[in-house]
Amino acid sequence: MAGEDTGRRGGPRERGAREYSDVGIVLRSHKLGESDKILRILTREHGKRSAVAKGVRKTSSRFGARLEPLTCARLFMHRGRNMDTIKQVEIRTSFKEVREDLDLFMCAQAMCELADSITAEDEPHPELFDLLLGALELLVEFPARAALTRALFEFKVMSASGFGLMVAGCAACGGELEEGETWFSLHLGGNICGSCRAWRAADAGKLVRVSAGATGVLSWMSTHELGDWPDGPPGAAAREAGLLMDRVLEHWMEREFRTHRVMRSMPGGTDEDSRGR
Amino acid sequence: MTYYSGTLENLIERLCGLPGIGPKSAQRIALYLLSLPRDEAVELAKSIVDVKDRVRFCATCFNISEGEVCGICSDERRDTSVICVVEEPRDVIAIERSGAFRGRYHVLGGAISPIDGVGPDELRFTELMARLRGGGVSEIVAATNPNAEGEATALYMAQLVRPLGIKVTRIASGLPVGGDLEYADEITLGRAMEGRQEL
Ligand SMILES: [Zn+2]
Ligand SMILES: [Zn+2]
C-alpha cells in the first residue's frame, strides 16, 4: 500500500536525507543563466554551501528579495550532486538597513569576504556564523561604530581560527612593551618591543608603526567581545586599528581582499567622524 | 569523447561556450548548421562578423550603437536635461519598451559589488561626471537594478553627483502590476508601503 514503504530505495526516507534545513547568511551571489543565481551561503550547522536559487532574478519571483546578500534566513534546501537547490526561504533578519547605507554595505561585504575565504565548503563553523550574525546586528544597531565592529569581528575571527594576535606583551621576546607608540610585526602577528625591533631589521618591511591610541584599541579588543564598547569615542584610533587589521588579514591570508581594494579606491570610506550620528 | 571530426568538434566546442547552451544543444545546433545550404550558413557567419565590425558602444552614453553616437543620443527630440543611468545596454531596451522615459541614457557597464572586486573605478563614472560637468543636465535617474549591488551603485552615484547641484532620483520599487497583494514577498511589500503616494 502506498505510504507504508518508507525504507526502500527512492522512498521518503532516502529523499529525506537529501532535504535539509538550516539558518544561513547569504555571503555573495552570482548570476547564472537567464534568471537564476548561485548563492554562497554560510549556514550555521552545515558550513559554507553553494546553492542555486531558480528564477530569482525575475521581478515576479517571491524568492528574490529574500535571498539578497547579507540576508539571514531559514533555508530549506535540496542537496544535489554538485550544488544544493533552495526550495523555500523564511527571512530571520533581512539587514536591509545595511544594504541601504553604502558605508555599512562595504563594511558588511568585507566581513563576508573574510568569512567566505577562511571556510571550506561543507565544514561546519558555528562560531564563525555567530560572529558574523552578531557583527551584522551591531552594524544595524550602532551604524556610527561600523569601523570598530568590523575590526573586532576580524580580530575575533582570527582568534577563533587559531591565530590570536599577541598584543599584551612583545610578540618576539614576551617582554613588556614601552608606553605610547609601538611597532606591529605582520610576521609575528603582534606588537614588538623596542629592543626586538632593533635587531629584527630583516622584518623592517613587515613592521607597521602603531600610534598609542591604536595600540590601546588593539589591547582592548583582545579582552573584549562583539557588543562591548570602549569608553569614550574611538574615532581615529579605531580607524587606525581597523586599517592595521586589514593589513594583518591580508598578510595572514597571503592575498589582497577585493573589498579592501574597492574601499581603498573610494573617497572617504567608513569614516566615523563624518557620519554625524 | 570525440565522436566527430576535428572541424565539427571545434564548432561544437565553440557553441558550447555560448550562454545557456550545453553540450547536447551545441551538438544539435552544429548538426543543424551542417545540414543548412551553404549560402544560408555563410549568411549566418557573415552576420556575426558584421555585428563585430559595425556595432560598438556609443561614445556618449555607452549604449550599443552602429555609429559613433547611438540613435538615442543623436535624436534631437529627446530631453537632454535628464539622464537615466542603467547597468547594462539591455536595461536601455527594457526602459525604451516602457515608453515612459524621453531623456537620454548612461550605461555604467555593471554595478558596484566590492566582494567581486567591482568598485566605481571599474564602471563608467568618470565618463558620467564628464557629461554632467558639460552642463545642461538637471536630473539623474538612478535606474540600476533593485538589488543590493544596484542599490549600492545608486547610493554612490547620489554621493558623487549631489555636490554638482544636480537632482538625483531613484526609480520606485513596488508591487508587480496585475498581481495579487498576498503573493508579494515581505521586502517588496515593505518597500511599496514606504513609497506610497497620495491619491
Ligand atoms: Zn621584545
Ligand atoms: Zn548614446
Tab-separated table of C-alpha atoms and ligand atoms in Angstrom:
chain	number	residue	atom	x	y	z
A	1	MET	CA	0.000	0.000	0.000
A	2	ALA	CA	1.136	3.496	-0.688
A	3	GLY	CA	2.806	5.274	2.212
A	4	GLU	CA	3.980	2.152	4.059
A	5	ASP	CA	7.105	1.570	2.052
A	6	THR	CA	9.247	4.160	3.834
A	7	GLY	CA	12.636	2.430	3.901
A	8	ARG	CA	13.083	1.280	0.308
A	9	ARG	CA	15.182	2.949	-2.349
A	10	GLY	CA	13.598	6.155	-3.553
A	11	GLY	CA	11.138	6.135	-0.677
A	12	PRO	CA	10.576	9.078	1.626
A	13	ARG	CA	13.468	8.162	3.925
A	14	GLU	CA	16.091	8.459	1.217
A	15	ARG	CA	14.520	11.644	-0.074
A	16	GLY	CA	14.538	12.946	3.485
A	17	ALA	CA	18.309	12.612	3.694
A	18	ARG	CA	18.682	14.875	0.685
A	19	GLU	CA	16.430	17.574	2.091
A	20	TYR	CA	17.745	19.668	4.942
A	21	SER	CA	17.008	22.906	6.687
A	22	ASP	CA	19.404	25.331	8.361
A	23	VAL	CA	19.834	29.001	9.184
A	24	GLY	CA	22.203	30.756	6.824
A	25	ILE	CA	23.614	34.142	5.836
A	26	VAL	CA	23.955	34.959	2.134
A	27	LEU	CA	27.629	35.874	1.643
A	28	ARG	CA	27.531	36.580	-2.084
A	29	SER	CA	25.684	35.779	-5.269
A	30	HIS	CA	26.432	35.259	-8.933
A	31	LYS	CA	24.133	35.396	-11.912
A	32	LEU	CA	23.506	32.046	-13.554
A	33	GLY	CA	21.875	31.676	-16.968
A	34	GLU	CA	18.859	33.808	-17.810
A	35	SER	CA	17.187	34.254	-14.442
A	36	ASP	CA	18.902	32.114	-11.783
A	37	LYS	CA	21.514	32.902	-9.171
A	38	ILE	CA	24.196	30.865	-7.466
A	39	LEU	CA	24.468	31.845	-3.828
A	40	ARG	CA	27.333	31.303	-1.418
A	41	ILE	CA	25.713	30.797	1.959
A	42	LEU	CA	27.269	30.428	5.400
A	43	THR	CA	24.940	28.061	7.232
A	44	ARG	CA	25.220	27.561	10.956
A	45	GLU	CA	25.336	23.769	11.094
A	46	HIS	CA	26.295	22.759	7.546
A	47	GLY	CA	29.141	25.192	6.923
A	48	LYS	CA	29.538	27.128	3.717
A	49	ARG	CA	27.308	25.898	0.890
A	50	SER	CA	26.796	26.825	-2.750
A	51	ALA	CA	23.166	26.753	-3.778
A	52	VAL	CA	21.125	27.517	-6.861
A	53	ALA	CA	18.112	29.799	-6.472
A	54	LYS	CA	15.945	29.339	-9.543
A	55	GLY	CA	14.176	32.240	-11.223
A	56	VAL	CA	15.095	34.763	-8.524
A	57	ARG	CA	16.150	37.461	-10.975
A	58	LYS	CA	12.644	37.689	-12.434
A	59	THR	CA	10.653	40.516	-10.908
A	60	SER	CA	7.813	38.063	-10.305
A	61	SER	CA	9.981	35.898	-8.031
A	62	ARG	CA	8.913	35.684	-4.397
A	63	PHE	CA	12.404	34.412	-3.546
A	64	GLY	CA	14.490	37.232	-4.971
A	65	ALA	CA	14.084	39.754	-2.187
A	66	ARG	CA	14.531	37.047	0.436
A	67	LEU	CA	17.933	35.985	-0.857
A	68	GLU	CA	19.694	39.301	-1.188
A	69	PRO	CA	23.310	39.409	0.075
A	70	LEU	CA	23.578	39.645	3.903
A	71	THR	CA	20.087	38.239	4.491
A	72	CYS	CA	19.872	35.801	7.372
A	73	ALA	CA	17.149	33.247	6.695
A	74	ARG	CA	15.971	29.763	7.484
A	75	LEU	CA	16.574	27.831	4.302
A	76	PHE	CA	15.008	24.639	3.083
A	77	MET	CA	17.480	23.014	0.755
A	78	HIS	CA	17.773	20.046	-1.527
A	79	ARG	CA	21.243	18.519	-1.594
A	80	GLY	CA	22.429	17.968	-5.151
A	81	ARG	CA	25.457	16.203	-6.564
A	82	ASN	CA	27.418	19.407	-7.170
A	83	MET	CA	25.260	22.058	-5.675
A	84	ASP	CA	22.213	22.463	-3.459
A	85	THR	CA	18.915	23.915	-4.620
A	86	ILE	CA	16.946	26.325	-2.471
A	87	LYS	CA	13.354	25.191	-2.066
A	88	GLN	CA	11.986	27.642	0.461
A	89	VAL	CA	13.154	30.693	2.404
A	90	GLU	CA	11.912	32.299	5.600
A	91	ILE	CA	13.630	35.571	6.485
A	92	ARG	CA	15.040	35.847	10.007
A	93	THR	CA	16.715	39.256	9.563
A	94	SER	CA	16.864	40.995	6.201
A	95	PHE	CA	19.617	43.500	7.168
A	96	LYS	CA	18.115	45.893	4.642
A	97	GLU	CA	19.353	48.853	6.719
A	98	VAL	CA	22.897	47.709	5.942
A	99	ARG	CA	22.228	47.432	2.208
A	100	GLU	CA	20.666	50.907	2.209
A	101	ASP	CA	23.848	52.573	3.543
A	102	LEU	CA	26.918	52.479	1.321
A	103	ASP	CA	29.497	52.523	4.148
A	104	LEU	CA	27.716	49.819	6.113
A	105	PHE	CA	27.285	47.697	2.989
A	106	MET	CA	31.015	47.872	2.192
A	107	CYS	CA	31.857	47.036	5.771
A	108	ALA	CA	29.498	44.045	5.743
A	109	GLN	CA	30.846	42.832	2.411
A	110	ALA	CA	34.384	42.913	3.793
A	111	MET	CA	33.221	40.749	6.700
A	112	CYS	CA	31.505	38.362	4.273
A	113	GLU	CA	34.643	38.124	2.146
A	114	LEU	CA	36.626	37.141	5.238
A	115	ALA	CA	34.004	34.572	6.274
A	116	ASP	CA	33.976	33.206	2.738
A	117	SER	CA	37.740	32.952	2.408
A	118	ILE	CA	38.533	31.236	5.710
A	119	THR	CA	35.965	28.443	5.353
A	120	ALA	CA	35.951	25.414	3.102
A	121	GLU	CA	32.670	24.110	1.666
A	122	ASP	CA	30.793	21.795	3.988
A	123	GLU	CA	32.905	22.368	7.125
A	124	PRO	CA	30.592	23.497	9.922
A	125	HIS	CA	31.876	26.553	11.798
A	126	PRO	CA	29.012	27.695	14.056
A	127	GLU	CA	31.303	30.100	15.931
A	128	LEU	CA	32.040	31.991	12.701
A	129	PHE	CA	28.338	32.080	11.850
A	130	ASP	CA	27.519	33.527	15.281
A	131	LEU	CA	30.276	36.146	14.988
A	132	LEU	CA	29.065	37.256	11.549
A	133	LEU	CA	25.427	37.407	12.609
A	134	GLY	CA	26.390	39.342	15.755
A	135	ALA	CA	28.523	41.798	13.785
A	136	LEU	CA	25.753	42.435	11.224
A	137	GLU	CA	23.288	43.115	14.040
A	138	LEU	CA	25.739	45.625	15.538
A	139	LEU	CA	26.018	47.417	12.169
A	140	VAL	CA	22.260	47.974	12.246
A	141	GLU	CA	22.159	48.999	15.883
A	142	PHE	CA	25.330	51.125	16.007
A	143	PRO	CA	25.989	52.342	12.455
A	144	ALA	CA	28.408	55.020	13.649
A	145	ARG	CA	30.642	52.335	15.156
A	146	ALA	CA	30.933	50.253	11.989
A	147	ALA	CA	34.735	50.539	11.756
A	148	LEU	CA	35.263	49.239	15.281
A	149	THR	CA	32.690	46.476	14.797
A	150	ARG	CA	34.487	45.273	11.702
A	151	ALA	CA	37.941	45.417	13.334
A	152	LEU	CA	36.658	43.498	16.360
A	153	PHE	CA	34.930	40.939	14.106
A	154	GLU	CA	38.209	40.387	12.238
A	155	PHE	CA	40.152	40.093	15.498
A	156	LYS	CA	37.693	37.518	16.873
A	157	VAL	CA	37.524	35.530	13.633
A	158	MET	CA	41.318	35.247	13.649
A	159	SER	CA	41.286	34.077	17.276
A	160	ALA	CA	38.537	31.552	16.517
A	161	SER	CA	40.688	30.238	13.666
A	162	GLY	CA	43.686	29.681	15.913
A	163	PHE	CA	45.513	32.877	15.060
A	164	GLY	CA	45.184	35.073	18.099
A	165	LEU	CA	47.099	38.343	17.905
A	166	MET	CA	49.803	38.997	20.527
A	167	VAL	CA	49.067	42.457	21.790
A	168	ALA	CA	49.623	42.267	25.563
A	169	GLY	CA	53.414	41.808	25.523
A	170	CYS	CA	56.220	41.693	22.948
A	171	ALA	CA	55.369	39.033	20.326
A	172	ALA	CA	59.087	38.228	19.896
A	173	CYS	CA	60.539	38.091	23.428
A	174	GLY	CA	57.431	38.161	25.608
A	175	GLY	CA	58.787	41.196	27.454
A	176	GLU	CA	56.884	44.316	28.324
A	177	LEU	CA	56.003	46.894	25.672
A	178	GLU	CA	57.024	50.539	26.024
A	179	GLU	CA	54.339	53.098	26.748
A	180	GLY	CA	52.925	55.015	23.773
A	181	GLU	CA	53.603	54.304	20.125
A	182	THR	CA	54.541	50.695	19.246
A	183	TRP	CA	55.527	48.591	16.247
A	184	PHE	CA	53.415	45.729	14.977
A	185	SER	CA	55.076	42.794	13.245
A	186	LEU	CA	52.917	41.298	10.485
A	187	HIS	CA	55.164	38.184	10.530
A	188	LEU	CA	54.695	37.538	14.241
A	189	GLY	CA	51.109	38.778	14.436
A	190	GLY	CA	51.739	41.070	17.370
A	191	ASN	CA	53.426	44.133	18.842
A	192	ILE	CA	57.160	44.006	19.409
A	193	CYS	CA	59.298	45.925	21.869
A	194	GLY	CA	61.985	48.485	21.005
A	195	SER	CA	64.964	46.178	21.534
A	196	CYS	CA	63.458	43.356	19.448
A	197	ARG	CA	62.752	45.836	16.678
A	198	ALA	CA	66.374	46.972	16.764
A	199	TRP	CA	67.763	43.548	15.848
A	200	ARG	CA	64.863	42.290	13.707
A	201	ALA	CA	65.906	44.643	10.921
A	202	ALA	CA	65.172	41.964	8.297
A	203	ASP	CA	61.487	42.322	9.169
A	204	ALA	CA	61.539	46.048	8.511
A	205	GLY	CA	59.147	45.847	5.550
A	206	LYS	CA	56.692	43.869	7.654
A	207	LEU	CA	56.670	46.252	10.595
A	208	VAL	CA	53.859	48.766	10.992
A	209	ARG	CA	54.131	51.762	13.269
A	210	VAL	CA	51.061	51.939	15.537
A	211	SER	CA	50.016	55.032	17.481
A	212	ALA	CA	49.460	54.864	21.231
A	213	GLY	CA	45.707	55.216	20.676
A	214	ALA	CA	45.502	52.342	18.197
A	215	THR	CA	47.721	50.172	20.432
A	216	GLY	CA	45.170	50.810	23.155
A	217	VAL	CA	42.316	49.750	20.836
A	218	LEU	CA	44.165	46.530	19.912
A	219	SER	CA	44.748	45.571	23.519
A	220	TRP	CA	41.133	46.488	24.360
A	221	MET	CA	39.955	44.164	21.538
A	222	SER	CA	41.973	41.256	22.955
A	223	THR	CA	39.986	41.341	26.198
A	224	HIS	CA	36.512	42.269	24.899
A	225	GLU	CA	33.795	40.692	22.754
A	226	LEU	CA	31.480	41.902	19.988
A	227	GLY	CA	28.876	44.109	21.590
A	228	ASP	CA	31.299	45.678	24.107
A	229	TRP	CA	32.306	49.290	23.514
A	230	PRO	CA	35.335	51.157	24.852
A	231	ASP	CA	34.852	54.285	26.989
A	232	GLY	CA	34.735	57.490	25.031
A	233	PRO	CA	34.572	57.971	21.267
A	234	PRO	CA	37.015	55.619	19.495
A	235	GLY	CA	37.308	57.838	16.390
A	236	ALA	CA	40.693	57.967	14.677
A	237	ALA	CA	42.327	55.282	16.858
A	238	ALA	CA	39.653	52.714	15.940
A	239	ARG	CA	40.048	53.601	12.288
A	240	GLU	CA	43.805	53.116	12.502
A	241	ALA	CA	43.350	49.776	14.282
A	242	GLY	CA	40.890	48.795	11.546
A	243	LEU	CA	43.381	49.598	8.784
A	244	LEU	CA	46.014	47.580	10.647
A	245	MET	CA	43.604	44.628	10.948
A	246	ASP	CA	43.107	44.758	7.148
A	247	ARG	CA	46.871	44.535	6.630
A	248	VAL	CA	47.199	41.726	9.177
A	249	LEU	CA	44.445	39.751	7.431
A	250	GLU	CA	45.968	40.222	4.007
A	251	HIS	CA	49.373	39.156	5.296
A	252	TRP	CA	47.849	36.148	7.037
A	253	MET	CA	45.735	35.056	4.053
A	254	GLU	CA	48.547	35.907	1.617
A	255	ARG	CA	46.259	37.785	-0.728
A	256	GLU	CA	44.634	41.146	-1.262
A	257	PHE	CA	40.959	41.294	-0.298
A	258	ARG	CA	38.744	42.539	-3.120
A	259	THR	CA	36.552	44.503	-0.738
A	260	HIS	CA	39.621	46.192	0.795
A	261	ARG	CA	40.851	47.225	-2.639
A	262	VAL	CA	37.470	48.706	-3.578
A	263	MET	CA	37.194	50.504	-0.221
A	264	ARG	CA	40.672	51.981	-0.653
A	265	SER	CA	39.709	53.231	-4.121
A	266	MET	CA	36.691	55.134	-2.825
A	267	PRO	CA	36.918	58.599	-1.323
A	268	GLY	CA	36.036	58.730	2.368
A	269	GLY	CA	35.193	55.121	3.062
A	270	THR	CA	33.962	54.179	6.512
A	271	ASP	CA	34.553	57.365	8.413
A	272	GLU	CA	33.124	57.503	11.913
A	273	ASP	CA	33.615	61.238	12.348
A	274	SER	CA	31.921	62.265	9.109
A	275	ARG	CA	28.761	60.227	9.676
A	276	GLY	CA	27.460	62.686	12.246
A	277	ARG	CA	25.277	60.156	14.067
B	1	MET	CA	34.918	11.628	-26.214
B	2	THR	CA	35.457	12.825	-29.762
B	3	TYR	CA	32.891	11.163	-31.993
B	4	TYR	CA	33.225	13.843	-34.650
B	5	SER	CA	35.919	15.129	-36.968
B	6	GLY	CA	38.156	17.907	-35.662
B	7	THR	CA	36.256	20.572	-37.651
B	8	LEU	CA	32.825	19.614	-36.337
B	9	GLU	CA	34.198	19.080	-32.852
B	10	ASN	CA	35.653	22.579	-32.974
B	11	LEU	CA	32.239	24.083	-33.860
B	12	ILE	CA	30.515	22.145	-31.064
B	13	GLU	CA	33.095	23.370	-28.580
B	14	ARG	CA	32.582	26.993	-29.645
B	15	LEU	CA	28.782	26.731	-29.441
B	16	CYS	CA	29.171	25.164	-26.023
B	17	GLY	CA	30.813	28.366	-24.787
B	18	LEU	CA	27.660	30.415	-25.574
B	19	PRO	CA	25.347	31.425	-22.729
B	20	GLY	CA	22.629	28.885	-21.964
B	21	ILE	CA	23.945	26.245	-24.371
B	22	GLY	CA	25.023	22.886	-23.008
B	23	PRO	CA	26.885	20.097	-24.837
B	24	LYS	CA	23.674	18.447	-26.094
B	25	SER	CA	22.199	21.639	-27.564
B	26	ALA	CA	25.609	22.503	-29.017
B	27	GLN	CA	25.705	19.172	-30.798
B	28	ARG	CA	22.157	19.619	-32.110
B	29	ILE	CA	22.876	23.136	-33.387
B	30	ALA	CA	26.145	22.044	-35.012
B	31	LEU	CA	24.443	19.194	-36.881
B	32	TYR	CA	21.640	21.553	-37.926
B	33	LEU	CA	24.180	24.054	-39.280
B	34	LEU	CA	25.856	21.232	-41.153
B	35	SER	CA	22.544	20.406	-42.838
B	36	LEU	CA	21.949	24.016	-43.994
B	37	PRO	CA	22.517	25.060	-47.625
B	38	ARG	CA	25.944	26.654	-47.945
B	39	ASP	CA	24.748	30.244	-48.610
B	40	GLU	CA	22.498	30.233	-45.549
B	41	ALA	CA	25.398	29.168	-43.367
B	42	VAL	CA	27.578	31.856	-44.927
B	43	GLU	CA	24.868	34.489	-44.238
B	44	LEU	CA	24.826	33.480	-40.577
B	45	ALA	CA	28.608	33.615	-40.308
B	46	LYS	CA	28.626	36.979	-42.081
B	47	SER	CA	26.066	38.488	-39.713
B	48	ILE	CA	28.272	37.506	-36.778
B	49	VAL	CA	31.255	39.224	-38.389
B	50	ASP	CA	29.103	42.286	-39.257
B	51	VAL	CA	27.991	42.669	-35.671
B	52	LYS	CA	31.598	42.583	-34.513
B	53	ASP	CA	32.712	45.073	-37.180
B	54	ARG	CA	29.840	47.562	-37.116
B	55	VAL	CA	28.302	47.510	-33.675
B	56	ARG	CA	30.123	49.226	-30.841
B	57	PHE	CA	29.466	51.371	-27.806
B	58	CYS	CA	28.099	54.883	-28.201
B	59	ALA	CA	30.865	57.400	-27.414
B	60	THR	CA	28.465	59.433	-25.257
B	61	CYS	CA	26.211	57.021	-23.363
B	62	PHE	CA	27.916	53.621	-23.950
B	63	ASN	CA	24.721	52.066	-25.206
B	64	ILE	CA	25.084	49.665	-28.130
B	65	SER	CA	25.409	51.688	-31.326
B	66	GLU	CA	26.009	51.274	-35.061
B	67	GLY	CA	27.740	54.610	-35.384
B	68	GLU	CA	29.995	56.809	-33.263
B	69	VAL	CA	26.894	58.074	-31.439
B	70	CYS	CA	23.764	55.974	-30.833
B	71	GLY	CA	20.250	56.638	-32.148
B	72	ILE	CA	19.004	57.925	-28.802
B	73	CYS	CA	21.891	60.366	-28.251
B	74	SER	CA	21.532	61.741	-31.786
B	75	ASP	CA	17.723	62.110	-31.559
B	76	GLU	CA	17.095	65.876	-31.291
B	77	ARG	CA	13.572	65.384	-29.944
B	78	ARG	CA	14.764	63.749	-26.736
B	79	ASP	CA	15.110	65.683	-23.488
B	80	THR	CA	18.794	66.421	-22.865
B	81	SER	CA	18.273	67.642	-19.295
B	82	VAL	CA	17.521	64.200	-17.828
B	83	ILE	CA	19.920	61.256	-17.868
B	84	CYS	CA	18.769	57.794	-16.893
B	85	VAL	CA	21.682	55.744	-15.549
B	86	VAL	CA	21.480	51.972	-16.056
B	87	GLU	CA	23.784	48.999	-15.556
B	88	GLU	CA	23.672	47.316	-18.987
B	89	PRO	CA	22.559	48.071	-22.574
B	90	ARG	CA	19.700	45.581	-22.202
B	91	ASP	CA	18.281	47.829	-19.449
B	92	VAL	CA	18.060	50.650	-22.025
B	93	ILE	CA	15.974	48.362	-24.221
B	94	ALA	CA	13.689	47.463	-21.292
B	95	ILE	CA	13.078	51.109	-20.356
B	96	GLU	CA	12.598	52.138	-24.002
B	97	ARG	CA	9.945	49.426	-24.320
B	98	SER	CA	8.038	51.071	-21.437
B	99	GLY	CA	7.847	54.331	-23.395
B	100	ALA	CA	7.886	56.139	-20.049
B	101	PHE	CA	11.215	57.929	-20.445
B	102	ARG	CA	12.081	60.614	-23.023
B	103	GLY	CA	15.511	61.681	-21.800
B	104	ARG	CA	18.911	60.195	-22.533
B	105	TYR	CA	20.871	57.346	-21.009
B	106	HIS	CA	24.212	56.452	-19.475
B	107	VAL	CA	25.299	52.813	-19.329
B	108	LEU	CA	27.680	52.103	-16.438
B	109	GLY	CA	28.678	48.637	-17.560
B	110	GLY	CA	27.741	46.903	-14.296
B	111	ALA	CA	27.090	47.621	-10.634
B	112	ILE	CA	29.249	48.151	-7.562
B	113	SER	CA	29.990	44.825	-5.890
B	114	PRO	CA	33.012	45.103	-3.583
B	115	ILE	CA	33.103	41.364	-2.847
B	116	ASP	CA	33.518	40.717	-6.579
B	117	GLY	CA	36.184	43.406	-6.822
B	118	VAL	CA	33.908	45.810	-8.721
B	119	GLY	CA	34.175	49.364	-7.452
B	120	PRO	CA	33.490	52.750	-9.068
B	121	ASP	CA	36.809	52.592	-10.956
B	122	GLU	CA	35.579	49.548	-12.872
B	123	LEU	CA	32.418	51.370	-14.029
B	124	ARG	CA	31.861	54.400	-16.298
B	125	PHE	CA	31.518	57.007	-13.567
B	126	THR	CA	34.361	59.197	-14.848
B	127	GLU	CA	32.570	59.419	-18.205
B	128	LEU	CA	29.275	60.239	-16.450
B	129	MET	CA	30.890	63.039	-14.458
B	130	ALA	CA	32.441	64.463	-17.626
B	131	ARG	CA	28.986	64.571	-19.232
B	132	LEU	CA	27.469	66.276	-16.197
B	133	ARG	CA	30.249	68.877	-15.993
B	134	GLY	CA	29.472	69.702	-19.607
B	135	GLY	CA	26.270	71.316	-18.268
B	136	GLY	CA	22.617	71.254	-19.273
B	137	VAL	CA	21.629	68.315	-17.048
B	138	SER	CA	19.213	68.932	-14.179
B	139	GLU	CA	18.259	65.395	-13.163
B	140	ILE	CA	19.860	61.956	-12.952
B	141	VAL	CA	17.570	58.945	-12.674
B	142	ALA	CA	19.264	56.015	-10.936
B	143	ALA	CA	17.700	53.063	-12.761
B	144	THR	CA	20.113	50.406	-11.527
B	145	ASN	CA	18.661	47.035	-10.505
B	146	PRO	CA	16.579	46.900	-7.319
B	147	ASN	CA	19.069	44.556	-5.631
B	148	ALA	CA	21.962	45.045	-3.197
B	149	GLU	CA	24.528	45.893	-5.893
B	150	GLY	CA	22.187	48.208	-7.802
B	151	GLU	CA	21.269	49.955	-4.560
B	152	ALA	CA	24.924	50.457	-3.612
B	153	THR	CA	25.581	51.881	-7.077
B	154	ALA	CA	22.668	54.316	-6.773
B	155	LEU	CA	23.832	55.439	-3.314
B	156	TYR	CA	27.365	56.019	-4.556
B	157	MET	CA	26.076	57.951	-7.563
B	158	ALA	CA	23.968	60.190	-5.328
B	159	GLN	CA	27.056	60.979	-3.196
B	160	LEU	CA	29.059	61.751	-6.313
B	161	VAL	CA	26.523	63.836	-8.229
B	162	ARG	CA	24.787	65.826	-5.477
B	163	PRO	CA	27.684	68.292	-4.945
B	164	LEU	CA	27.183	69.395	-8.580
B	165	GLY	CA	23.712	70.659	-7.653
B	166	ILE	CA	22.002	68.087	-9.875
B	167	LYS	CA	18.899	66.294	-8.610
B	168	VAL	CA	19.333	62.515	-8.214
B	169	THR	CA	16.170	60.396	-8.271
B	170	ARG	CA	15.731	56.639	-7.818
B	171	ILE	CA	13.167	54.564	-9.720
B	172	ALA	CA	10.443	53.293	-7.364
B	173	SER	CA	10.226	49.753	-6.058
B	174	GLY	CA	6.882	48.156	-5.526
B	175	LEU	CA	4.372	45.532	-6.456
B	176	PRO	CA	4.245	44.000	-9.911
B	177	VAL	CA	1.181	45.264	-11.774
B	178	GLY	CA	-1.547	42.686	-12.312
B	179	GLY	CA	-0.606	40.515	-9.349
B	180	ASP	CA	-2.250	39.719	-6.040
B	181	LEU	CA	-1.010	41.539	-2.946
B	182	GLU	CA	-0.931	38.383	-0.828
B	183	TYR	CA	1.676	36.806	-3.092
B	184	ALA	CA	4.180	39.629	-2.666
B	185	ASP	CA	7.234	38.948	-0.536
B	186	GLU	CA	7.628	40.949	2.681
B	187	ILE	CA	10.573	43.045	1.433
B	188	THR	CA	8.856	44.183	-1.757
B	189	LEU	CA	5.598	44.853	0.094
B	190	GLY	CA	7.519	46.844	2.739
B	191	ARG	CA	9.117	48.962	0.013
B	192	ALA	CA	5.757	49.506	-1.660
B	193	MET	CA	4.325	50.695	1.651
B	194	GLU	CA	7.251	53.085	2.206
B	195	GLY	CA	6.796	54.521	-1.280
B	196	ARG	CA	3.026	55.059	-1.030
B	197	GLN	CA	1.624	58.193	-2.649
B	198	GLU	CA	-1.370	60.403	-2.004
B	199	LEU	CA	-4.323	59.782	-4.303
C	1	ZN	ZN	60.832	42.045	22.527
C	2	ZN	ZN	24.278	57.153	-26.886
